CSV table of C-alpha atoms in Angstrom, one decimal:
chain,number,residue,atom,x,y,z
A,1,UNK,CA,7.7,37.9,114.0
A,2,UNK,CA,8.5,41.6,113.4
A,3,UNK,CA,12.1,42.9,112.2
A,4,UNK,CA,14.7,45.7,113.4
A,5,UNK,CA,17.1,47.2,111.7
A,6,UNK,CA,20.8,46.9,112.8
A,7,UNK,CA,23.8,48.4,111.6
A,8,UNK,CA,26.8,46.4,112.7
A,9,UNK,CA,29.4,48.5,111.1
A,10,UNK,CA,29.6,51.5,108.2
A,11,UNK,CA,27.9,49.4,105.1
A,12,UNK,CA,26.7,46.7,107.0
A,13,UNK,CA,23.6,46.0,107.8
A,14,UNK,CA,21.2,43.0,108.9
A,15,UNK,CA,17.1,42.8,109.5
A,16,UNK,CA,16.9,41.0,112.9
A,17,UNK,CA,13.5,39.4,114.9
A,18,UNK,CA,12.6,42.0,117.1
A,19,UNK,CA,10.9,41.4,120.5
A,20,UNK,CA,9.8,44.2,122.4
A,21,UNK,CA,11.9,45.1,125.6
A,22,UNK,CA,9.6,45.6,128.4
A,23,UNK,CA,9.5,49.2,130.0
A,24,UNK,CA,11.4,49.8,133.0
A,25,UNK,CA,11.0,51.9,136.1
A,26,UNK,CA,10.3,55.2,134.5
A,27,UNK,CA,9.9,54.0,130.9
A,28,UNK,CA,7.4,53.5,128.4
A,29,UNK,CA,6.8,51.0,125.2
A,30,UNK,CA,5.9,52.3,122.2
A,31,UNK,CA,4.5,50.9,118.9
A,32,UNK,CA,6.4,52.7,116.4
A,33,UNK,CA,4.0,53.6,113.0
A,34,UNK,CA,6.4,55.6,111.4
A,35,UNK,CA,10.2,56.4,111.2
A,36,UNK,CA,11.9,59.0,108.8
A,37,UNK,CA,15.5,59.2,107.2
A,38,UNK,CA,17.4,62.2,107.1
A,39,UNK,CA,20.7,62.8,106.1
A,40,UNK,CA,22.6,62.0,109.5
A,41,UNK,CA,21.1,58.5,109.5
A,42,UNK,CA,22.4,58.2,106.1
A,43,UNK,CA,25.8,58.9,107.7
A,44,UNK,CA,25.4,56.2,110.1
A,45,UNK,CA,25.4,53.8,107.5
A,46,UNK,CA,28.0,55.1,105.4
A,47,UNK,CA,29.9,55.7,108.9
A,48,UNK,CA,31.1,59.6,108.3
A,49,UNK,CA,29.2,60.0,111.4
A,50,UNK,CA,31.7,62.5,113.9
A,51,UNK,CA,33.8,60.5,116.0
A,52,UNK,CA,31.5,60.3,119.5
A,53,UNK,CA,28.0,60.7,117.9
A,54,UNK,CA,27.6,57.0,116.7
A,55,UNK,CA,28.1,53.5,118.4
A,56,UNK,CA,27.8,50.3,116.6
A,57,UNK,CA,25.8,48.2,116.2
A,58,UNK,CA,22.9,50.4,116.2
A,59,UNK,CA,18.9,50.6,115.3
A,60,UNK,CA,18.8,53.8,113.8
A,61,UNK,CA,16.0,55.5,113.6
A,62,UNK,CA,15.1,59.2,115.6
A,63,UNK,CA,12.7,61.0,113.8
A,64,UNK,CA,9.2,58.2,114.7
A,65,UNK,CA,5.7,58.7,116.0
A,66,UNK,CA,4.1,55.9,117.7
A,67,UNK,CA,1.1,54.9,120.4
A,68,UNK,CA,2.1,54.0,124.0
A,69,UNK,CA,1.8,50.2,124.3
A,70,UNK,CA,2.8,49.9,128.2
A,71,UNK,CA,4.6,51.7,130.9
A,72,UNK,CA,6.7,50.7,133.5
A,73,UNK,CA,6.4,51.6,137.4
A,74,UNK,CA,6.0,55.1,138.1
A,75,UNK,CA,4.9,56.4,135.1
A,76,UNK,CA,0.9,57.3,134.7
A,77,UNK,CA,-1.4,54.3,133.1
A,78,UNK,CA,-2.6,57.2,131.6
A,79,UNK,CA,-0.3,57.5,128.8
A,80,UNK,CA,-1.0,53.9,127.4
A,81,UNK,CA,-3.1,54.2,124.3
A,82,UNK,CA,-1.9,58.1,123.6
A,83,UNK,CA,-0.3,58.9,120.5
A,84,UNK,CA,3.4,60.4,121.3
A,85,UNK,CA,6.7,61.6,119.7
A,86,UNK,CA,9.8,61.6,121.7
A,87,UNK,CA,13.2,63.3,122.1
A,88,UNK,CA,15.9,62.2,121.1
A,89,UNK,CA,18.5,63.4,123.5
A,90,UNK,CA,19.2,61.2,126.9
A,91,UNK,CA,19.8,63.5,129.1
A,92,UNK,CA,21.4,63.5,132.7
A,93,UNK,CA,18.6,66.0,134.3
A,94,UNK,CA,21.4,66.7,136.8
A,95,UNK,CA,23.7,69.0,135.6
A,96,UNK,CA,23.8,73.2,135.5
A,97,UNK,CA,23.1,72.4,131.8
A,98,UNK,CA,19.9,70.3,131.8
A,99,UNK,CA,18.7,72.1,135.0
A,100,UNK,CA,18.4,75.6,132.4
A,101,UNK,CA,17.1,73.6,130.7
A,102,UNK,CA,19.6,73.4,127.6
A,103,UNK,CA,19.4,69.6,127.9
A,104,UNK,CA,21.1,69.1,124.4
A,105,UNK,CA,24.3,71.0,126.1
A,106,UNK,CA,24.0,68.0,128.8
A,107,UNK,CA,27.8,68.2,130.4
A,108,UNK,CA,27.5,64.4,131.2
A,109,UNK,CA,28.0,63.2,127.4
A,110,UNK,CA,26.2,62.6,124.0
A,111,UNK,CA,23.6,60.1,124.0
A,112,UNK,CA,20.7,60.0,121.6
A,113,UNK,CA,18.0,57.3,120.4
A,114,UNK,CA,19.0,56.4,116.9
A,115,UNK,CA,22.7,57.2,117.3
A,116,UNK,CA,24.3,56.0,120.4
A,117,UNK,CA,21.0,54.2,122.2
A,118,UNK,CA,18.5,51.9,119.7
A,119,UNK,CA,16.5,54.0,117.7
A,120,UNK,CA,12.9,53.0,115.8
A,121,UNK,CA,13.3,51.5,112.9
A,122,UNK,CA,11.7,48.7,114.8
A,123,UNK,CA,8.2,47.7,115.5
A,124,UNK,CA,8.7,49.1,119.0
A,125,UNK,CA,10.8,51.6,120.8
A,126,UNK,CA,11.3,51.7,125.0
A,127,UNK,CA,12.5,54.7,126.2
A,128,UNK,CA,12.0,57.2,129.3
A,129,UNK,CA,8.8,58.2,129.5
A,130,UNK,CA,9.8,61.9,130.7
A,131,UNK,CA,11.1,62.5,126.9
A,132,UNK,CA,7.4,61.4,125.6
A,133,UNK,CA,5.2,64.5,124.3
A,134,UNK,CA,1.6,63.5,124.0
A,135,UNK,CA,-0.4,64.3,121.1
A,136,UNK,CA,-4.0,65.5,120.1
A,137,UNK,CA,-6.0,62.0,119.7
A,138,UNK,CA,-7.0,62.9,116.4
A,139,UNK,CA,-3.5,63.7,114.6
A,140,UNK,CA,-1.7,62.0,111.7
A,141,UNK,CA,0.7,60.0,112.6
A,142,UNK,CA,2.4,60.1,109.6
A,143,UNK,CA,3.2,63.7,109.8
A,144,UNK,CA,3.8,63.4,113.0
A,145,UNK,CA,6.8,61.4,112.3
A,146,UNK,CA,8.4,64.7,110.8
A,147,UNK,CA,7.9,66.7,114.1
A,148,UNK,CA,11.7,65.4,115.0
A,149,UNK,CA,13.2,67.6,112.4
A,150,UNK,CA,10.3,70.9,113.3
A,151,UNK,CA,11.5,70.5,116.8
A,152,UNK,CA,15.2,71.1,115.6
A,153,UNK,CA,13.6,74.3,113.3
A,154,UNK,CA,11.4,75.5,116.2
A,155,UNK,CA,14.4,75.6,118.6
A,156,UNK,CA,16.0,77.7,115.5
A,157,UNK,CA,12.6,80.0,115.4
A,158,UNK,CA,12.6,80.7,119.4
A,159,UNK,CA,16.2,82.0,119.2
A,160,UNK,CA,15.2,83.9,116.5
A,161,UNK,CA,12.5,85.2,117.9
A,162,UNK,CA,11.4,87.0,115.4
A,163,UNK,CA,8.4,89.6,116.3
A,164,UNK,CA,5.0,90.6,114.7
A,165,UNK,CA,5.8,92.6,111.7
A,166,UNK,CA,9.5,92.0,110.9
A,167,UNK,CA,11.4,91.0,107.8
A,168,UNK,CA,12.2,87.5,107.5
A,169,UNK,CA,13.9,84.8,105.9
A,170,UNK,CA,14.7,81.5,105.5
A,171,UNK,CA,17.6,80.1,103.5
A,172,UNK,CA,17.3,76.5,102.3
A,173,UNK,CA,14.4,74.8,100.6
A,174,UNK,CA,14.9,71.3,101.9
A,175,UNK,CA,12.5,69.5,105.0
A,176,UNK,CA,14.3,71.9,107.3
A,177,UNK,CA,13.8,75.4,106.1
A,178,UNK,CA,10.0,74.6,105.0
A,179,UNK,CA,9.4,74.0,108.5
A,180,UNK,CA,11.7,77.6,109.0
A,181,UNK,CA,8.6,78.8,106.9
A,182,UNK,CA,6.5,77.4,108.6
A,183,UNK,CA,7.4,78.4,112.0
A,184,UNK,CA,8.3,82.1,110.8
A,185,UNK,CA,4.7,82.3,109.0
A,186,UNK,CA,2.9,82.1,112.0
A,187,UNK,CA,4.7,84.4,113.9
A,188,UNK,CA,2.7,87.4,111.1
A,189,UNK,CA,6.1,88.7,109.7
A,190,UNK,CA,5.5,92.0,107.1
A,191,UNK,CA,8.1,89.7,104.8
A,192,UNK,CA,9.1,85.8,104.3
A,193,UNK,CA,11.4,85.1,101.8
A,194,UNK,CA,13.1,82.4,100.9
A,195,UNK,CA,16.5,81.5,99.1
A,196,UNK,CA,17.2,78.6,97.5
A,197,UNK,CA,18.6,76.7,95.0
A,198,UNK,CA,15.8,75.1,93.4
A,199,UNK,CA,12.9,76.9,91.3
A,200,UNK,CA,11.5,73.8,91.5
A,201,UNK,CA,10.6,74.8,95.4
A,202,UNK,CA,9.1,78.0,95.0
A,203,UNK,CA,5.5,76.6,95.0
A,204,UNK,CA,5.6,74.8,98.2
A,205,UNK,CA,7.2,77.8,99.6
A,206,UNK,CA,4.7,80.1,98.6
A,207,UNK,CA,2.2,77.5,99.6
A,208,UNK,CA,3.7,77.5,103.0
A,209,UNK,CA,3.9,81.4,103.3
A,210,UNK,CA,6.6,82.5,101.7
A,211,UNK,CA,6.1,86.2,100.0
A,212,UNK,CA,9.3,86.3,97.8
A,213,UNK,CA,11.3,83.4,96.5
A,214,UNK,CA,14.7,83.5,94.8
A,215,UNK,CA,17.5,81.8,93.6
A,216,UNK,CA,21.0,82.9,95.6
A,217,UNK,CA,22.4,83.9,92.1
A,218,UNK,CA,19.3,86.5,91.8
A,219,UNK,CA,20.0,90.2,93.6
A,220,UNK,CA,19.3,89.3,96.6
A,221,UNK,CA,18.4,92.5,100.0
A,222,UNK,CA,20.4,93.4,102.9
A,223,UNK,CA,18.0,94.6,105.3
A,224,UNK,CA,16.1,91.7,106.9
A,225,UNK,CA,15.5,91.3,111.0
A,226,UNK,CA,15.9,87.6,111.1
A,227,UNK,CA,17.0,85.0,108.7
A,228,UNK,CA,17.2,81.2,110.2
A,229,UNK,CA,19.9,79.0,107.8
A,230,UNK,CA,19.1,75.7,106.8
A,231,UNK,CA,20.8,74.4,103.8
A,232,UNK,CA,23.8,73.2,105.8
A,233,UNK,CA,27.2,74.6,103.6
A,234,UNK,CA,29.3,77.5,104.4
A,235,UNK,CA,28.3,79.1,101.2
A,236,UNK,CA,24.8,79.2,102.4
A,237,UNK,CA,25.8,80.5,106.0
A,238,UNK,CA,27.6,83.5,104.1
A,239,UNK,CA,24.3,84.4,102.2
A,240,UNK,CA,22.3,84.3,105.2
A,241,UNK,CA,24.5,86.8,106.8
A,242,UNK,CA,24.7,89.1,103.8
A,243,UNK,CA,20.3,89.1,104.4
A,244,UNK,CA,20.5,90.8,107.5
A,245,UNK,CA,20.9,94.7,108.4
A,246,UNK,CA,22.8,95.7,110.9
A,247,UNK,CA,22.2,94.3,114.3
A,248,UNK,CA,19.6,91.7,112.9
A,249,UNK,CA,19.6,88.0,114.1
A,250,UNK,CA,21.5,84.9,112.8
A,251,UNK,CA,20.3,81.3,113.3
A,252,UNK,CA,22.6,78.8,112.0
A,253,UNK,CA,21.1,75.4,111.4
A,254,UNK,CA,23.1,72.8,109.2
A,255,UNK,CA,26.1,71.5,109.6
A,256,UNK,CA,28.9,72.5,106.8
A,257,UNK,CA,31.3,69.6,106.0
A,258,UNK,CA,34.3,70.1,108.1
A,259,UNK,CA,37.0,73.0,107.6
A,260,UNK,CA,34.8,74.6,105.6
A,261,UNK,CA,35.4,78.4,105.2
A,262,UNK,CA,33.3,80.5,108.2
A,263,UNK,CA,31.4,84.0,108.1
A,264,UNK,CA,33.7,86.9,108.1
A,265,UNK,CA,34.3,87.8,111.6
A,266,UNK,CA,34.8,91.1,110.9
A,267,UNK,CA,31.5,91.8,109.3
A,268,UNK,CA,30.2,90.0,112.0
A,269,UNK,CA,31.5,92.7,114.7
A,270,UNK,CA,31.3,95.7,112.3
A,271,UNK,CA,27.7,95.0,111.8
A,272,UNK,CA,26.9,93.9,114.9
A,273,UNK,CA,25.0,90.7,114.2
A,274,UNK,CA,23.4,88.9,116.6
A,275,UNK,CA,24.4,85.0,116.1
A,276,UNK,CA,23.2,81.9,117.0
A,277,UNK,CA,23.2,78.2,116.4
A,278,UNK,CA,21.2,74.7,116.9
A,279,UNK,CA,22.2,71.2,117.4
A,280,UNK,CA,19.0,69.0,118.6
A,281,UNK,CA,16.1,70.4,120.0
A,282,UNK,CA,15.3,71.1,123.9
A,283,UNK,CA,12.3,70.5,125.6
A,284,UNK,CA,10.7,74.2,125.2
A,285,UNK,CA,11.4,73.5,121.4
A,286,UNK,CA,9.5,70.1,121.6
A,287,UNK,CA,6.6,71.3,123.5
A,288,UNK,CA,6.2,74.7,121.0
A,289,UNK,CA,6.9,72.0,117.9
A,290,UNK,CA,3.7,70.2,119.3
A,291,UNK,CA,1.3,73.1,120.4
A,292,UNK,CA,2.1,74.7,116.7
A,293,UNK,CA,1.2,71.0,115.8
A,294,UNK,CA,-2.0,70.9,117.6
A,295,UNK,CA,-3.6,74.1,116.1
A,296,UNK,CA,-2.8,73.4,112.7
A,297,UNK,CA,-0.2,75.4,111.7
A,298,UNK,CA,2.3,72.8,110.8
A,299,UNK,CA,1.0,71.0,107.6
A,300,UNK,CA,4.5,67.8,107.0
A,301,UNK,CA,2.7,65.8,105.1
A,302,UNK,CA,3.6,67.8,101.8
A,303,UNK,CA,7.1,66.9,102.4
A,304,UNK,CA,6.7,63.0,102.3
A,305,UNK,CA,7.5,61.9,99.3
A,306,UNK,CA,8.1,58.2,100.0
A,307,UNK,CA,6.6,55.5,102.2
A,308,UNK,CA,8.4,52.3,102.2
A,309,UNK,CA,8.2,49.1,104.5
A,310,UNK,CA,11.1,48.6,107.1
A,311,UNK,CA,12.6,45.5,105.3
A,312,UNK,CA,13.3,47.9,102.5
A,313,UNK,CA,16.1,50.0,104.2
A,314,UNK,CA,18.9,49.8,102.3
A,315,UNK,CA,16.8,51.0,99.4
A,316,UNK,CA,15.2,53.7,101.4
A,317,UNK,CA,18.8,55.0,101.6
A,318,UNK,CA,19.5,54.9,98.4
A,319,UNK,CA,16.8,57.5,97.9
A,320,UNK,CA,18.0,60.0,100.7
A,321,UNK,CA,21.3,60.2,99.3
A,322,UNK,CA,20.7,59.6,95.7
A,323,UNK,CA,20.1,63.8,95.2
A,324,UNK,CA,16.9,63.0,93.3
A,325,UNK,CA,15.3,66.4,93.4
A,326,UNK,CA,11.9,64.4,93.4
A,327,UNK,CA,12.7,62.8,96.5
A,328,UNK,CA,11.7,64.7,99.7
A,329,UNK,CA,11.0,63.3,102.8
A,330,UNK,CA,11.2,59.3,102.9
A,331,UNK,CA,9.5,57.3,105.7
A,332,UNK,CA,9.9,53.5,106.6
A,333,UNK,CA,7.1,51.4,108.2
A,334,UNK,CA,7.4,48.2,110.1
């Protein structure tokens, strides 16, 4: 008998006998290989979750890859057998919202797998099929269960869109912003640098494509087209500002602890910055996320640092949160 996770309440959790729900109309079964932690799973269990984002009891779990085991009426046979990621957000497909497109602005209310619907860290997952995006037969599956968190990045790089030749940065040096390296690499910028925290980093940054590294208490430039933000604290939203010349282009990505001290509206206006922000990833991200996939330009696997079964979850939270700089990206099996 195979096991689920379920979080009944902030602390508490239980592994349950799991039995595979069988696709409906529209749906599809997949066999989950892989499903990674970050750190809003982490505050699922410890419940600092906003108010609205979380419903207990819950199956976490929605960063996963996984192989189509069935599908339900009206979906294509085809699909059965194909490896596949999936988005997380459930949305209406009605509204102004999800009809531009902006599905993660869905007006009809916050659901997501892993958060408010039952997420993977199970043997199996049913969910629409229309949020499935199929893979190349031959990729990893393994780093294919990090595609969740180069989705949210590649939504981050699109509003960016930062062009041949320009000056770019990335601030962060966690799973996030080496994907923002990633991503920003292959669009041939003249510059890539990174700011971080860690010297510890610089490697795999340079490794990814990074042309400059530095510590945010090193001088740092003021003249860069694009920077995307990563590291999730207002500190770090202030230095990815100060990167920028005037009239270059913002992308917030983390999320600061709340009433946090913001930029400084006024140097926002004076230098006429161009800002944006990203919470999820829409479907133009997803399918971009999985093209970049495809040809190779996306290499996750570096970022695993831990593979541990699916009975061993409390544990595997323990790492994510225990600010072990050794520990990167930590994946559970079933």
């Amino acid at each position: 008998m195979s096991t689920a996770v379920v979080v009944d309440a902030p602390g508490e959790h239980r592994l349950v006998p799991h039995e595979p729900r069988r696709p409906e109309a529209g749906e599809a079964l997949v066999r989950v290989h892989a499903t990674g932690i970050c750190g809003s799973d982490r505050e699922v269990y410890q419940g600092n979750r906003p108010e609205g984002y979380v419903r207990y009891p819950l199956t976490p779990g929605h960063e996963w890859s996984g192989t189509v085991e069935a599908v339900g009426a009206g979906v294509p046979t085809s699909l059965v057998g194909r490896k596949v990621v999936g988005e997380g957000f459930r949305n209406c497909q009605v509204c102004d919202r999800c009809h531009a497109g902006d599905t993660t602005l869905c007006t009809a209310g916050y659901e997501e797998t892993g958060f408010t619907q039952p997420g993977a860290m199970a043997a199996t997952l049913t969910l629409p099929a229309r949020l499935l995006h199929v893979l190349p037969d031959d990729c990893d599956l393994t780093a294919a269960a990090l595609l969740e968190p180069a989705a949210c990045i590649a939504a981050a790089a699109l509003k960016g869109n930062a062009q041949p030749g320009e000056r770019v940065a990335v601030v962060g040096t966690g799973t996030l912003g080496m994907f923002a390296v990633q991503f920003l690499k292959a669009n041939s910028p003249a510059e890539l640098l990174v700011v971080g925290t860690r010297r510890d980093r610089e490697a795999l940054s340079r490794r990814y494509g990074a042309t400059d590294f530095r510590t945010k208490d090193q001088q740092l430039p003021d003249d860069f087209d694009v920077v995307i933000e990563t590291a999730g604290s207002a500190d770090a939203a202030r230095i990815s500002a100060g990167l920028l010349r005037r009239g270059g282009r913002l992308v917030l990505t983390g999320i600061p602890a709340p009433d946090a001290d913001g930029l400084d509206p006024t140097g926002l206006v004076v230098r006429q910055l161009e800002v944006h922000t990203v919470f999820g990833a829409p479907p133009d991200a997803w399918a971009h996320t999985v093209r970049v996939f495809a040809a190779g330009l996306l290499d996750p696997l570096p970022l695993v640092t831990h593979e541990v079964p699916l009975t061993e979850f409390s544990q595997a939270i323990e790492l994510v949160g225990a600010g072990d700089p050794k520990v990167g990206k930590v994946l559970l099996r079933p």
